[in-house]
Amino acid sequence: TGAIASLQRQLEILESQLRRASSEKETLRKQLREREDQLQAMSTKFCSLREEWKHEEMMVATEQENCSLRQVVAEQESKLAEQSKLISELQGTVSQLQAEVLTSRHRIRQQQRTQEAMESQAEALQHKELQTRVALECLNCRFERYRSKILQATLSAAGSKVPQAELTDEELLEAMQKIITERMEFHQLLKQKGIK
């Protein structure tokens, strides 16, 4: 009976310890669940914070990219303005060159007309020169025939001497004047004597 009572006390103590351990176990489980809930909440919050950080980082990166793009757009607009100005200047130069080309073509056409007119005049002058040369040759032939006849008439006159060399025009003229003068004097002499 004493051993049984001792065992019962030990059993009660063990059961009391077991209940206490079970109670502690439940408390620990409850605490563990609370800690898990807290950890889950913190994990969710941390994920949320990470998402916010990522969003903020993306926003910062996007803003930086927007700034960079705005700078690129400004540079492109500046280049476009310069190119537009250059295009305007080139268009002005092209217009000026086209006007100069038109003026040059007009001058070339005028020069061609002038050249054609001058060539036509040159052809007319050449034709006139040819006609003049032909007429001059005819006159020379007639003059030579006339001179030959004068020379024959002069040399066939009474008292004329045959020249040793070819007579010049001046010598021929002097001989003719001498013959004419002599004939006039002879005519006057006959007139004075009343001879027809």
Short mmCIF file of N, CA and C in Angstrom, two decimals:
data_model
loop_
_atom_site.label_atom_id
_atom_site.label_comp_id
_atom_site.label_asym_id
_atom_site.label_seq_id
_atom_site.Cartn_x
_atom_site.Cartn_y
_atom_site.Cartn_z
N THR A 1 0.85 -1.21 0.00
CA THR A 1 0.00 0.00 0.00
C THR A 1 0.88 1.25 0.00
N GLY A 2 1.93 1.26 0.74
CA GLY A 2 2.84 2.42 0.77
C GLY A 2 3.50 2.61 -0.59
N ALA A 3 3.87 1.46 -1.24
CA ALA A 3 4.53 1.55 -2.56
C ALA A 3 3.54 2.08 -3.58
N ILE A 4 2.28 1.58 -3.46
CA ILE A 4 1.27 2.05 -4.41
C ILE A 4 1.01 3.53 -4.22
N ALA A 5 0.91 3.97 -2.97
CA ALA A 5 0.67 5.39 -2.70
C ALA A 5 1.83 6.21 -3.21
N SER A 6 3.05 5.65 -3.00
CA SER A 6 4.22 6.38 -3.50
C SER A 6 4.19 6.47 -5.03
N LEU A 7 3.80 5.36 -5.66
CA LEU A 7 3.72 5.35 -7.12
C LEU A 7 2.61 6.28 -7.61
N GLN A 8 1.48 6.27 -6.84
CA GLN A 8 0.39 7.16 -7.24
C GLN A 8 0.82 8.63 -7.14
N ARG A 9 1.56 8.94 -6.06
CA ARG A 9 2.04 10.33 -5.93
C ARG A 9 2.98 10.68 -7.10
N GLN A 10 3.89 9.68 -7.34
CA GLN A 10 4.81 9.95 -8.47
C GLN A 10 4.02 10.09 -9.78
N LEU A 11 2.94 9.24 -9.92
CA LEU A 11 2.13 9.32 -11.12
C LEU A 11 1.43 10.67 -11.20
N GLU A 12 0.93 11.10 -10.06
CA GLU A 12 0.26 12.40 -10.03
C GLU A 12 1.24 13.53 -10.37
N ILE A 13 2.43 13.35 -9.78
CA ILE A 13 3.46 14.39 -10.08
C ILE A 13 3.78 14.38 -11.57
N LEU A 14 3.90 13.16 -12.11
CA LEU A 14 4.21 13.04 -13.54
C LEU A 14 3.06 13.58 -14.38
N GLU A 15 1.82 13.22 -13.93
CA GLU A 15 0.68 13.74 -14.69
C GLU A 15 0.61 15.25 -14.60
N SER A 16 0.93 15.75 -13.36
CA SER A 16 0.95 17.21 -13.20
C SER A 16 2.02 17.82 -14.09
N GLN A 17 3.19 17.16 -14.09
CA GLN A 17 4.26 17.66 -14.99
C GLN A 17 3.85 17.54 -16.46
N LEU A 18 3.12 16.39 -16.75
CA LEU A 18 2.68 16.21 -18.13
C LEU A 18 1.68 17.29 -18.51
N ARG A 19 0.72 17.57 -17.59
CA ARG A 19 -0.24 18.64 -17.90
C ARG A 19 0.46 19.99 -18.08
N ARG A 20 1.41 20.19 -17.11
CA ARG A 20 2.15 21.45 -17.22
C ARG A 20 2.91 21.51 -18.55
N ALA A 21 3.51 20.33 -18.92
CA ALA A 21 4.25 20.32 -20.19
C ALA A 21 3.29 20.51 -21.37
N SER A 22 2.10 19.86 -21.23
CA SER A 22 1.12 20.03 -22.31
C SER A 22 0.66 21.47 -22.40
N SER A 23 0.45 22.07 -21.21
CA SER A 23 0.02 23.47 -21.19
C SER A 23 1.10 24.36 -21.79
N GLU A 24 2.34 24.06 -21.37
CA GLU A 24 3.46 24.84 -21.93
C GLU A 24 3.57 24.64 -23.45
N LYS A 25 3.28 23.30 -23.82
CA LYS A 25 3.35 23.01 -25.24
C LYS A 25 2.29 23.80 -26.00
N GLU A 26 1.07 23.88 -25.48
CA GLU A 26 0.01 24.65 -26.13
C GLU A 26 0.36 26.13 -26.17
N THR A 27 0.93 26.56 -25.02
CA THR A 27 1.34 27.98 -24.98
C THR A 27 2.41 28.25 -26.03
N LEU A 28 3.34 27.28 -26.09
CA LEU A 28 4.40 27.45 -27.09
C LEU A 28 3.85 27.40 -28.52
N ARG A 29 2.88 26.44 -28.73
CA ARG A 29 2.25 26.39 -30.04
C ARG A 29 1.53 27.68 -30.38
N LYS A 30 0.82 28.22 -29.39
CA LYS A 30 0.11 29.47 -29.60
C LYS A 30 1.09 30.60 -29.91
N GLN A 31 2.17 30.62 -29.09
CA GLN A 31 3.18 31.64 -29.34
C GLN A 31 3.82 31.46 -30.74
N LEU A 32 4.04 30.14 -31.07
CA LEU A 32 4.62 29.86 -32.38
C LEU A 32 3.70 30.34 -33.49
N ARG A 33 2.37 30.05 -33.33
CA ARG A 33 1.43 30.52 -34.36
C ARG A 33 1.44 32.05 -34.45
N GLU A 34 1.48 32.69 -33.26
CA GLU A 34 1.52 34.16 -33.25
C GLU A 34 2.77 34.66 -33.93
N ARG A 35 3.90 33.97 -33.58
CA ARG A 35 5.16 34.38 -34.23
C ARG A 35 5.10 34.15 -35.75
N GLU A 36 4.46 32.99 -36.13
CA GLU A 36 4.34 32.73 -37.56
C GLU A 36 3.47 33.79 -38.24
N ASP A 37 2.35 34.14 -37.50
CA ASP A 37 1.49 35.19 -38.06
C ASP A 37 2.25 36.51 -38.18
N GLN A 38 3.01 36.83 -37.11
CA GLN A 38 3.81 38.06 -37.16
C GLN A 38 4.84 38.00 -38.29
N LEU A 39 5.48 36.78 -38.38
CA LEU A 39 6.49 36.63 -39.43
C LEU A 39 5.85 36.76 -40.81
N GLN A 40 4.65 36.16 -40.97
CA GLN A 40 3.95 36.27 -42.27
C GLN A 40 3.57 37.71 -42.56
N ALA A 41 3.10 38.39 -41.47
CA ALA A 41 2.74 39.80 -41.64
C ALA A 41 3.96 40.63 -42.01
N MET A 42 5.06 40.33 -41.29
CA MET A 42 6.28 41.06 -41.59
C MET A 42 6.79 40.72 -42.99
N SER A 43 6.65 39.42 -43.35
CA SER A 43 7.08 39.02 -44.68
C SER A 43 6.24 39.72 -45.74
N THR A 44 4.91 39.75 -45.50
CA THR A 44 4.02 40.45 -46.45
C THR A 44 4.37 41.93 -46.53
N LYS A 45 4.58 42.51 -45.34
CA LYS A 45 4.95 43.92 -45.31
C LYS A 45 6.27 44.14 -46.01
N PHE A 46 7.21 43.22 -45.78
CA PHE A 46 8.52 43.34 -46.41
C PHE A 46 8.39 43.23 -47.93
N CYS A 47 7.53 42.24 -48.35
CA CYS A 47 7.30 42.11 -49.80
C CYS A 47 6.67 43.37 -50.37
N SER A 48 5.70 43.89 -49.56
CA SER A 48 5.06 45.13 -50.00
C SER A 48 6.08 46.26 -50.10
N LEU A 49 6.94 46.34 -49.07
CA LEU A 49 7.99 47.37 -49.11
C LEU A 49 8.93 47.16 -50.29
N ARG A 50 9.27 45.87 -50.52
CA ARG A 50 10.14 45.58 -51.66
C ARG A 50 9.48 46.00 -52.97
N GLU A 51 8.16 45.73 -53.07
CA GLU A 51 7.44 46.14 -54.27
C GLU A 51 7.43 47.66 -54.39
N GLU A 52 7.22 48.33 -53.25
CA GLU A 52 7.25 49.80 -53.28
C GLU A 52 8.63 50.31 -53.69
N TRP A 53 9.67 49.65 -53.10
CA TRP A 53 11.03 50.07 -53.45
C TRP A 53 11.28 49.84 -54.94
N LYS A 54 10.83 48.66 -55.40
CA LYS A 54 11.00 48.40 -56.82
C LYS A 54 10.25 49.42 -57.65
N HIS A 55 9.00 49.72 -57.19
CA HIS A 55 8.21 50.71 -57.92
C HIS A 55 8.90 52.07 -57.92
N GLU A 56 9.41 52.44 -56.70
CA GLU A 56 10.12 53.71 -56.62
C GLU A 56 11.37 53.70 -57.48
N GLU A 57 12.10 52.57 -57.45
CA GLU A 57 13.29 52.47 -58.29
C GLU A 57 12.92 52.57 -59.77
N MET A 58 11.79 51.88 -60.10
CA MET A 58 11.33 51.96 -61.49
C MET A 58 10.93 53.38 -61.84
N MET A 59 10.26 54.05 -60.90
CA MET A 59 9.86 55.43 -61.15
C MET A 59 11.08 56.33 -61.33
N VAL A 60 12.08 56.12 -60.44
CA VAL A 60 13.32 56.92 -60.56
C VAL A 60 14.01 56.64 -61.88
N ALA A 61 14.10 55.31 -62.22
CA ALA A 61 14.73 54.94 -63.49
C ALA A 61 13.95 55.52 -64.67
N THR A 62 12.59 55.42 -64.55
CA THR A 62 11.74 55.97 -65.62
C THR A 62 11.92 57.48 -65.74
N GLU A 63 11.99 58.15 -64.59
CA GLU A 63 12.19 59.60 -64.60
C GLU A 63 13.54 59.96 -65.20
N GLN A 64 14.57 59.17 -64.81
CA GLN A 64 15.90 59.41 -65.39
C GLN A 64 15.87 59.18 -66.90
N GLU A 65 15.19 58.09 -67.28
CA GLU A 65 15.10 57.80 -68.73
C GLU A 65 14.32 58.89 -69.44
N ASN A 66 13.24 59.40 -68.77
CA ASN A 66 12.47 60.50 -69.36
C ASN A 66 13.33 61.74 -69.51
N CYS A 67 14.13 62.03 -68.46
CA CYS A 67 15.04 63.18 -68.55
C CYS A 67 16.02 63.01 -69.70
N SER A 68 16.58 61.79 -69.79
CA SER A 68 17.51 61.51 -70.88
C SER A 68 16.84 61.65 -72.23
N LEU A 69 15.60 61.12 -72.32
CA LEU A 69 14.86 61.22 -73.58
C LEU A 69 14.53 62.66 -73.91
N ARG A 70 14.14 63.45 -72.86
CA ARG A 70 13.86 64.86 -73.10
C ARG A 70 15.10 65.58 -73.61
N GLN A 71 16.26 65.24 -73.04
CA GLN A 71 17.50 65.85 -73.49
C GLN A 71 17.80 65.46 -74.95
N VAL A 72 17.57 64.15 -75.24
CA VAL A 72 17.78 63.69 -76.62
C VAL A 72 16.82 64.40 -77.57
N VAL A 73 15.54 64.53 -77.14
CA VAL A 73 14.56 65.22 -77.97
C VAL A 73 14.96 66.67 -78.19
N ALA A 74 15.44 67.33 -77.13
CA ALA A 74 15.90 68.71 -77.27
C ALA A 74 17.06 68.80 -78.25
N GLU A 75 18.02 67.86 -78.12
CA GLU A 75 19.15 67.86 -79.05
C GLU A 75 18.69 67.61 -80.49
N GLN A 76 17.75 66.64 -80.64
CA GLN A 76 17.23 66.35 -81.97
C GLN A 76 16.48 67.54 -82.55
N GLU A 77 15.70 68.23 -81.68
CA GLU A 77 14.98 69.43 -82.15
C GLU A 77 15.96 70.51 -82.56
N SER A 78 17.05 70.66 -81.78
CA SER A 78 18.07 71.64 -82.14
C SER A 78 18.72 71.28 -83.48
N LYS A 79 19.05 69.98 -83.62
CA LYS A 79 19.63 69.54 -84.90
C LYS A 79 18.64 69.73 -86.05
N LEU A 80 17.35 69.43 -85.76
CA LEU A 80 16.33 69.60 -86.79
C LEU A 80 16.21 71.06 -87.19
N ALA A 81 16.28 71.96 -86.20
CA ALA A 81 16.22 73.39 -86.51
C ALA A 81 17.41 73.80 -87.37
N GLU A 82 18.62 73.31 -86.99
CA GLU A 82 19.81 73.62 -87.79
C GLU A 82 19.66 73.07 -89.20
N GLN A 83 19.16 71.82 -89.31
CA GLN A 83 18.99 71.22 -90.63
C GLN A 83 17.94 71.97 -91.43
N SER A 84 16.87 72.43 -90.76
CA SER A 84 15.85 73.21 -91.45
C SER A 84 16.44 74.52 -91.97
N LYS A 85 17.26 75.15 -91.11
CA LYS A 85 17.91 76.39 -91.53
C LYS A 85 18.83 76.13 -92.71
N LEU A 86 19.61 75.03 -92.61
CA LEU A 86 20.51 74.67 -93.70
C LEU A 86 19.74 74.37 -94.98
N ILE A 87 18.61 73.65 -94.83
CA ILE A 87 17.78 73.34 -96.00
C ILE A 87 17.24 74.62 -96.63
N SER A 88 16.81 75.56 -95.77
CA SER A 88 16.31 76.84 -96.30
C SER A 88 17.41 77.57 -97.06
N GLU A 89 18.63 77.60 -96.46
CA GLU A 89 19.75 78.25 -97.14
C GLU A 89 20.06 77.56 -98.46
N LEU A 90 20.04 76.21 -98.43
CA LEU A 90 20.33 75.47 -99.66
C LEU A 90 19.24 75.71 -100.71
N GLN A 91 17.99 75.79 -100.26
CA GLN A 91 16.92 76.08 -101.20
C GLN A 91 17.10 77.47 -101.81
N GLY A 92 17.51 78.44 -100.98
CA GLY A 92 17.80 79.77 -101.50
C GLY A 92 18.92 79.73 -102.51
N THR A 93 19.99 78.97 -102.17
CA THR A 93 21.11 78.85 -103.10
C THR A 93 20.69 78.18 -104.39
N VAL A 94 19.85 77.12 -104.26
CA VAL A 94 19.36 76.42 -105.46
C VAL A 94 18.53 77.36 -106.32
N SER A 95 17.66 78.15 -105.69
CA SER A 95 16.85 79.11 -106.45
C SER A 95 17.74 80.12 -107.16
N GLN A 96 18.77 80.62 -106.43
CA GLN A 96 19.69 81.57 -107.04
C GLN A 96 20.44 80.94 -108.22
N LEU A 97 20.88 79.68 -108.01
CA LEU A 97 21.60 79.00 -109.09
C LEU A 97 20.69 78.73 -110.28
N GLN A 98 19.43 78.38 -110.00
CA GLN A 98 18.49 78.18 -111.10
C GLN A 98 18.27 79.48 -111.88
N ALA A 99 18.16 80.60 -111.14
CA ALA A 99 18.01 81.89 -111.81
C ALA A 99 19.26 82.19 -112.64
N GLU A 100 20.44 81.92 -112.07
CA GLU A 100 21.67 82.15 -112.82
C GLU A 100 21.75 81.24 -114.05
N VAL A 101 21.28 79.99 -113.89
CA VAL A 101 21.28 79.07 -115.04
C VAL A 101 20.36 79.60 -116.14
N LEU A 102 19.16 80.07 -115.73
CA LEU A 102 18.24 80.63 -116.72
C LEU A 102 18.85 81.84 -117.41
N THR A 103 19.50 82.71 -116.60
CA THR A 103 20.15 83.89 -117.18
C THR A 103 21.26 83.47 -118.13
N SER A 104 22.05 82.47 -117.70
CA SER A 104 23.15 81.99 -118.56
C SER A 104 22.60 81.39 -119.84
N ARG A 105 21.51 80.62 -119.74
CA ARG A 105 20.91 80.05 -120.95
C ARG A 105 20.42 81.14 -121.88
N HIS A 106 19.79 82.18 -121.28
CA HIS A 106 19.31 83.30 -122.09
C HIS A 106 20.49 83.99 -122.78
N ARG A 107 21.57 84.21 -122.02
CA ARG A 107 22.75 84.83 -122.63
C ARG A 107 23.34 83.96 -123.72
N ILE A 108 23.37 82.63 -123.45
CA ILE A 108 23.91 81.70 -124.46
C ILE A 108 23.06 81.75 -125.73
N ARG A 109 21.71 81.78 -125.55
CA ARG A 109 20.84 81.87 -126.72
C ARG A 109 21.09 83.17 -127.48
N GLN A 110 21.23 84.28 -126.70
CA GLN A 110 21.51 85.56 -127.36
C GLN A 110 22.85 85.50 -128.10
N GLN A 111 23.87 84.90 -127.42
CA GLN A 111 25.17 84.78 -128.07
C GLN A 111 25.09 83.91 -129.31
N GLN A 112 24.29 82.82 -129.24
CA GLN A 112 24.12 81.97 -130.41
C GLN A 112 23.46 82.74 -131.55
N ARG A 113 22.40 83.54 -131.20
CA ARG A 113 21.75 84.34 -132.24
C ARG A 113 22.73 85.35 -132.83
N THR A 114 23.50 86.01 -131.91
CA THR A 114 24.49 86.97 -132.39
C THR A 114 25.53 86.30 -133.27
N GLN A 115 25.98 85.10 -132.83
CA GLN A 115 26.98 84.37 -133.61
C GLN A 115 26.41 83.96 -134.97
N GLU A 116 25.14 83.50 -134.96
CA GLU A 116 24.52 83.13 -136.23
C GLU A 116 24.39 84.35 -137.14
N ALA A 117 24.00 85.50 -136.54
CA ALA A 117 23.89 86.72 -137.34
C ALA A 117 25.26 87.11 -137.89
N MET A 118 26.30 87.00 -137.03
CA MET A 118 27.65 87.36 -137.48
C MET A 118 28.13 86.39 -138.56
N GLU A 119 27.81 85.09 -138.39
CA GLU A 119 28.19 84.13 -139.42
C GLU A 119 27.47 84.42 -140.73
N SER A 120 26.17 84.79 -140.60
CA SER A 120 25.43 85.16 -141.80
C SER A 120 26.04 86.39 -142.46
N GLN A 121 26.38 87.40 -141.63
CA GLN A 121 27.03 88.60 -142.17
C GLN A 121 28.38 88.26 -142.79
N ALA A 122 29.12 87.33 -142.10
CA ALA A 122 30.43 86.94 -142.64
C ALA A 122 30.26 86.25 -144.00
N GLU A 123 29.23 85.36 -144.10
CA GLU A 123 28.98 84.71 -145.38
C GLU A 123 28.61 85.74 -146.45
N ALA A 124 27.75 86.72 -146.05
CA ALA A 124 27.36 87.77 -147.01
C ALA A 124 28.59 88.58 -147.43
N LEU A 125 29.46 88.89 -146.43
CA LEU A 125 30.68 89.65 -146.75
C LEU A 125 31.60 88.83 -147.65
N GLN A 126 31.71 87.53 -147.36
CA GLN A 126 32.54 86.68 -148.22
C GLN A 126 31.99 86.66 -149.64
N HIS A 127 30.63 86.57 -149.72
CA HIS A 127 30.01 86.59 -151.04
C HIS A 127 30.28 87.91 -151.75
N LYS A 128 30.13 89.02 -150.99
CA LYS A 128 30.41 90.35 -151.57
C LYS A 128 31.88 90.48 -151.96
N GLU A 129 32.76 89.93 -151.08
CA GLU A 129 34.19 89.97 -151.39
C GLU A 129 34.49 89.22 -152.68
N LEU A 130 33.85 88.05 -152.83
CA LEU A 130 34.04 87.27 -154.05
C LEU A 130 33.53 88.04 -155.26
N GLN A 131 32.33 88.67 -155.11
CA GLN A 131 31.80 89.47 -156.21
C GLN A 131 32.72 90.65 -156.53
N THR A 132 33.24 91.28 -155.43
CA THR A 132 34.14 92.42 -155.62
C THR A 132 35.43 91.98 -156.32
N ARG A 133 35.94 90.81 -155.92
CA ARG A 133 37.16 90.31 -156.57
C ARG A 133 36.93 90.04 -158.06
N VAL A 134 35.75 89.43 -158.34
CA VAL A 134 35.41 89.16 -159.74
C VAL A 134 35.31 90.47 -160.51
N ALA A 135 34.59 91.46 -159.89
CA ALA A 135 34.44 92.76 -160.54
C ALA A 135 35.80 93.44 -160.71
N LEU A 136 36.66 93.30 -159.67
CA LEU A 136 37.99 93.89 -159.74
C LEU A 136 38.83 93.24 -160.84
N GLU A 137 38.70 91.91 -160.96
CA GLU A 137 39.42 91.22 -162.03
C GLU A 137 38.95 91.72 -163.39
N CYS A 138 37.61 91.87 -163.50
CA CYS A 138 37.07 92.41 -164.76
C CYS A 138 37.61 93.80 -165.04
N LEU A 139 37.59 94.65 -163.98
CA LEU A 139 38.11 96.02 -164.15
C LEU A 139 39.59 96.01 -164.50
N ASN A 140 40.35 95.11 -163.85
CA ASN A 140 41.78 95.00 -164.17
C ASN A 140 41.99 94.61 -165.63
N CYS A 141 41.17 93.61 -166.08
CA CYS A 141 41.28 93.19 -167.48
C CYS A 141 40.95 94.35 -168.42
N ARG A 142 39.83 95.05 -168.08
CA ARG A 142 39.45 96.20 -168.92
C ARG A 142 40.50 97.29 -168.87
N PHE A 143 41.04 97.52 -167.65
CA PHE A 143 42.08 98.54 -167.51
C PHE A 143 43.33 98.17 -168.32
N GLU A 144 43.70 96.89 -168.24
CA GLU A 144 44.88 96.45 -169.00
C GLU A 144 44.64 96.59 -170.50
N ARG A 145 43.41 96.21 -170.95
CA ARG A 145 43.11 96.38 -172.38
C ARG A 145 43.14 97.85 -172.77
N TYR A 146 42.52 98.69 -171.88
CA TYR A 146 42.49 100.13 -172.15
C TYR A 146 43.91 100.71 -172.16
N ARG A 147 44.73 100.28 -171.20
CA ARG A 147 46.12 100.76 -171.13
C ARG A 147 46.91 100.31 -172.37
N SER A 148 46.61 99.03 -172.77
CA SER A 148 47.31 98.53 -173.96
C SER A 148 46.95 99.35 -175.19
N LYS A 149 45.64 99.67 -175.31
CA LYS A 149 45.21 100.50 -176.44
C LYS A 149 45.82 101.89 -176.38
N ILE A 150 45.84 102.48 -175.17
CA ILE A 150 46.45 103.81 -175.01
C ILE A 150 47.93 103.73 -175.38
N LEU A 151 48.58 102.66 -174.92
CA LEU A 151 50.00 102.50 -175.22
C LEU A 151 50.24 102.36 -176.72
N GLN A 152 49.37 101.56 -177.37
CA GLN A 152 49.50 101.41 -178.83
C GLN A 152 49.28 102.74 -179.53
N ALA A 153 48.22 103.46 -179.06
CA ALA A 153 47.93 104.76 -179.69
C ALA A 153 49.06 105.74 -179.46
N THR A 154 49.60 105.69 -178.27
CA THR A 154 50.69 106.63 -177.95
C THR A 154 51.94 106.31 -178.77
N LEU A 155 52.27 105.04 -178.87
CA LEU A 155 53.49 104.64 -179.59
C LEU A 155 53.33 104.75 -181.11
N SER A 156 52.07 104.68 -181.59
CA SER A 156 51.86 104.79 -183.04
C SER A 156 51.80 106.23 -183.51
N ALA A 157 51.82 107.19 -182.58
CA ALA A 157 51.79 108.60 -182.97
C ALA A 157 53.10 108.96 -183.66
N ALA A 158 53.01 109.96 -184.59
CA ALA A 158 54.20 110.39 -185.33
C ALA A 158 55.22 110.98 -184.39
N GLY A 159 56.44 110.61 -184.55
CA GLY A 159 57.52 111.15 -183.74
C GLY A 159 57.72 110.41 -182.43
N SER A 160 56.96 109.35 -182.20
CA SER A 160 57.12 108.59 -180.96
C SER A 160 58.26 107.61 -181.10
N LYS A 161 58.96 107.41 -180.00
CA LYS A 161 60.07 106.47 -179.97
C LYS A 161 59.64 105.23 -179.22
N VAL A 162 60.15 104.10 -179.66
CA VAL A 162 59.87 102.84 -178.97
C VAL A 162 60.64 102.82 -177.66
N PRO A 163 59.96 102.61 -176.54
CA PRO A 163 60.67 102.64 -175.24
C PRO A 163 61.58 101.42 -175.09
N GLN A 164 62.70 101.68 -174.38
CA GLN A 164 63.64 100.59 -174.13
C GLN A 164 63.13 99.63 -173.03
N ALA A 165 62.33 100.17 -172.11
CA ALA A 165 61.78 99.36 -171.02
C ALA A 165 60.27 99.61 -170.94
N GLU A 166 59.61 98.84 -170.11
CA GLU A 166 58.17 98.99 -169.96
C GLU A 166 57.86 100.34 -169.35
N LEU A 167 56.87 101.03 -169.99
CA LEU A 167 56.51 102.36 -169.50
C LEU A 167 55.68 102.25 -168.22
N THR A 168 55.95 103.21 -167.31
CA THR A 168 55.10 103.30 -166.12
C THR A 168 53.87 104.11 -166.46
N ASP A 169 52.89 104.07 -165.56
CA ASP A 169 51.65 104.82 -165.80
C ASP A 169 51.94 106.32 -165.90
N GLU A 170 52.86 106.83 -165.10
CA GLU A 170 53.19 108.27 -165.14
C GLU A 170 53.84 108.64 -166.49
N GLU A 171 54.76 107.78 -166.93
CA GLU A 171 55.41 108.05 -168.23
C GLU A 171 54.39 107.98 -169.37
N LEU A 172 53.50 107.02 -169.31
CA LEU A 172 52.45 106.91 -170.32
C LEU A 172 51.55 108.13 -170.32
N LEU A 173 51.19 108.60 -169.10
CA LEU A 173 50.35 109.79 -168.97
C LEU A 173 51.05 111.03 -169.52
N GLU A 174 52.34 111.17 -169.24
CA GLU A 174 53.11 112.31 -169.76
C GLU A 174 53.16 112.28 -171.28
N ALA A 175 53.36 111.07 -171.84
CA ALA A 175 53.41 110.94 -173.31
C ALA A 175 52.08 111.32 -173.92
N MET A 176 50.97 110.87 -173.32
CA MET A 176 49.65 111.22 -173.84
C MET A 176 49.40 112.72 -173.75
N GLN A 177 49.75 113.32 -172.59
CA GLN A 177 49.57 114.76 -172.45
C GLN A 177 50.39 115.52 -173.49
N LYS A 178 51.56 115.02 -173.76
CA LYS A 178 52.42 115.68 -174.77
C LYS A 178 51.76 115.60 -176.15
N ILE A 179 51.22 114.42 -176.49
CA ILE A 179 50.56 114.25 -177.79
C ILE A 179 49.34 115.16 -177.87
N ILE A 180 48.53 115.20 -176.78
CA ILE A 180 47.32 116.03 -176.77
C ILE A 180 47.71 117.50 -176.90
N THR A 181 48.74 117.91 -176.18
CA THR A 181 49.19 119.31 -176.25
C THR A 181 49.65 119.65 -177.66
N GLU A 182 50.42 118.77 -178.27
CA GLU A 182 50.91 119.01 -179.63
C GLU A 182 49.75 119.11 -180.60
N ARG A 183 48.75 118.24 -180.46
CA ARG A 183 47.61 118.26 -181.35
C ARG A 183 46.80 119.54 -181.16
N MET A 184 46.66 119.98 -179.91
CA MET A 184 45.95 121.23 -179.67
C MET A 184 46.69 122.41 -180.29
N GLU A 185 48.01 122.41 -180.14
CA GLU A 185 48.80 123.49 -180.75
C GLU A 185 48.68 123.46 -182.28
N PHE A 186 48.72 122.24 -182.86
CA PHE A 186 48.59 122.10 -184.31
C PHE A 186 47.20 122.55 -184.76
N HIS A 187 46.19 122.20 -183.97
CA HIS A 187 44.83 122.62 -184.27
C HIS A 187 44.70 124.15 -184.23
N GLN A 188 45.30 124.78 -183.28
CA GLN A 188 45.28 126.24 -183.17
C GLN A 188 46.00 126.88 -184.36
N LEU A 189 47.10 126.27 -184.74
CA LEU A 189 47.87 126.79 -185.87
C LEU A 189 47.06 126.70 -187.15
N LEU A 190 46.39 125.59 -187.38
CA LEU A 190 45.53 125.44 -188.56
C LEU A 190 44.40 126.44 -188.52
N LYS A 191 43.86 126.64 -187.37
CA LYS A 191 42.76 127.59 -187.19
C LYS A 191 43.19 129.00 -187.56
N GLN A 192 44.40 129.35 -187.11
CA GLN A 192 44.92 130.69 -187.38
C GLN A 192 45.13 130.88 -188.88
N LYS A 193 45.52 129.84 -189.57
CA LYS A 193 45.74 129.94 -191.03
C LYS A 193 44.46 129.78 -191.82
N GLY A 194 43.38 129.46 -191.16
CA GLY A 194 42.07 129.31 -191.83
C GLY A 194 41.91 128.00 -192.53
N ILE A 195 42.67 127.01 -192.10
CA ILE A 195 42.56 125.71 -192.71
C ILE A 195 41.67 124.85 -191.83
N LYS A 196 40.69 124.17 -192.49
CA LYS A 196 39.79 123.30 -191.73
C LYS A 196 40.49 121.99 -191.46
#
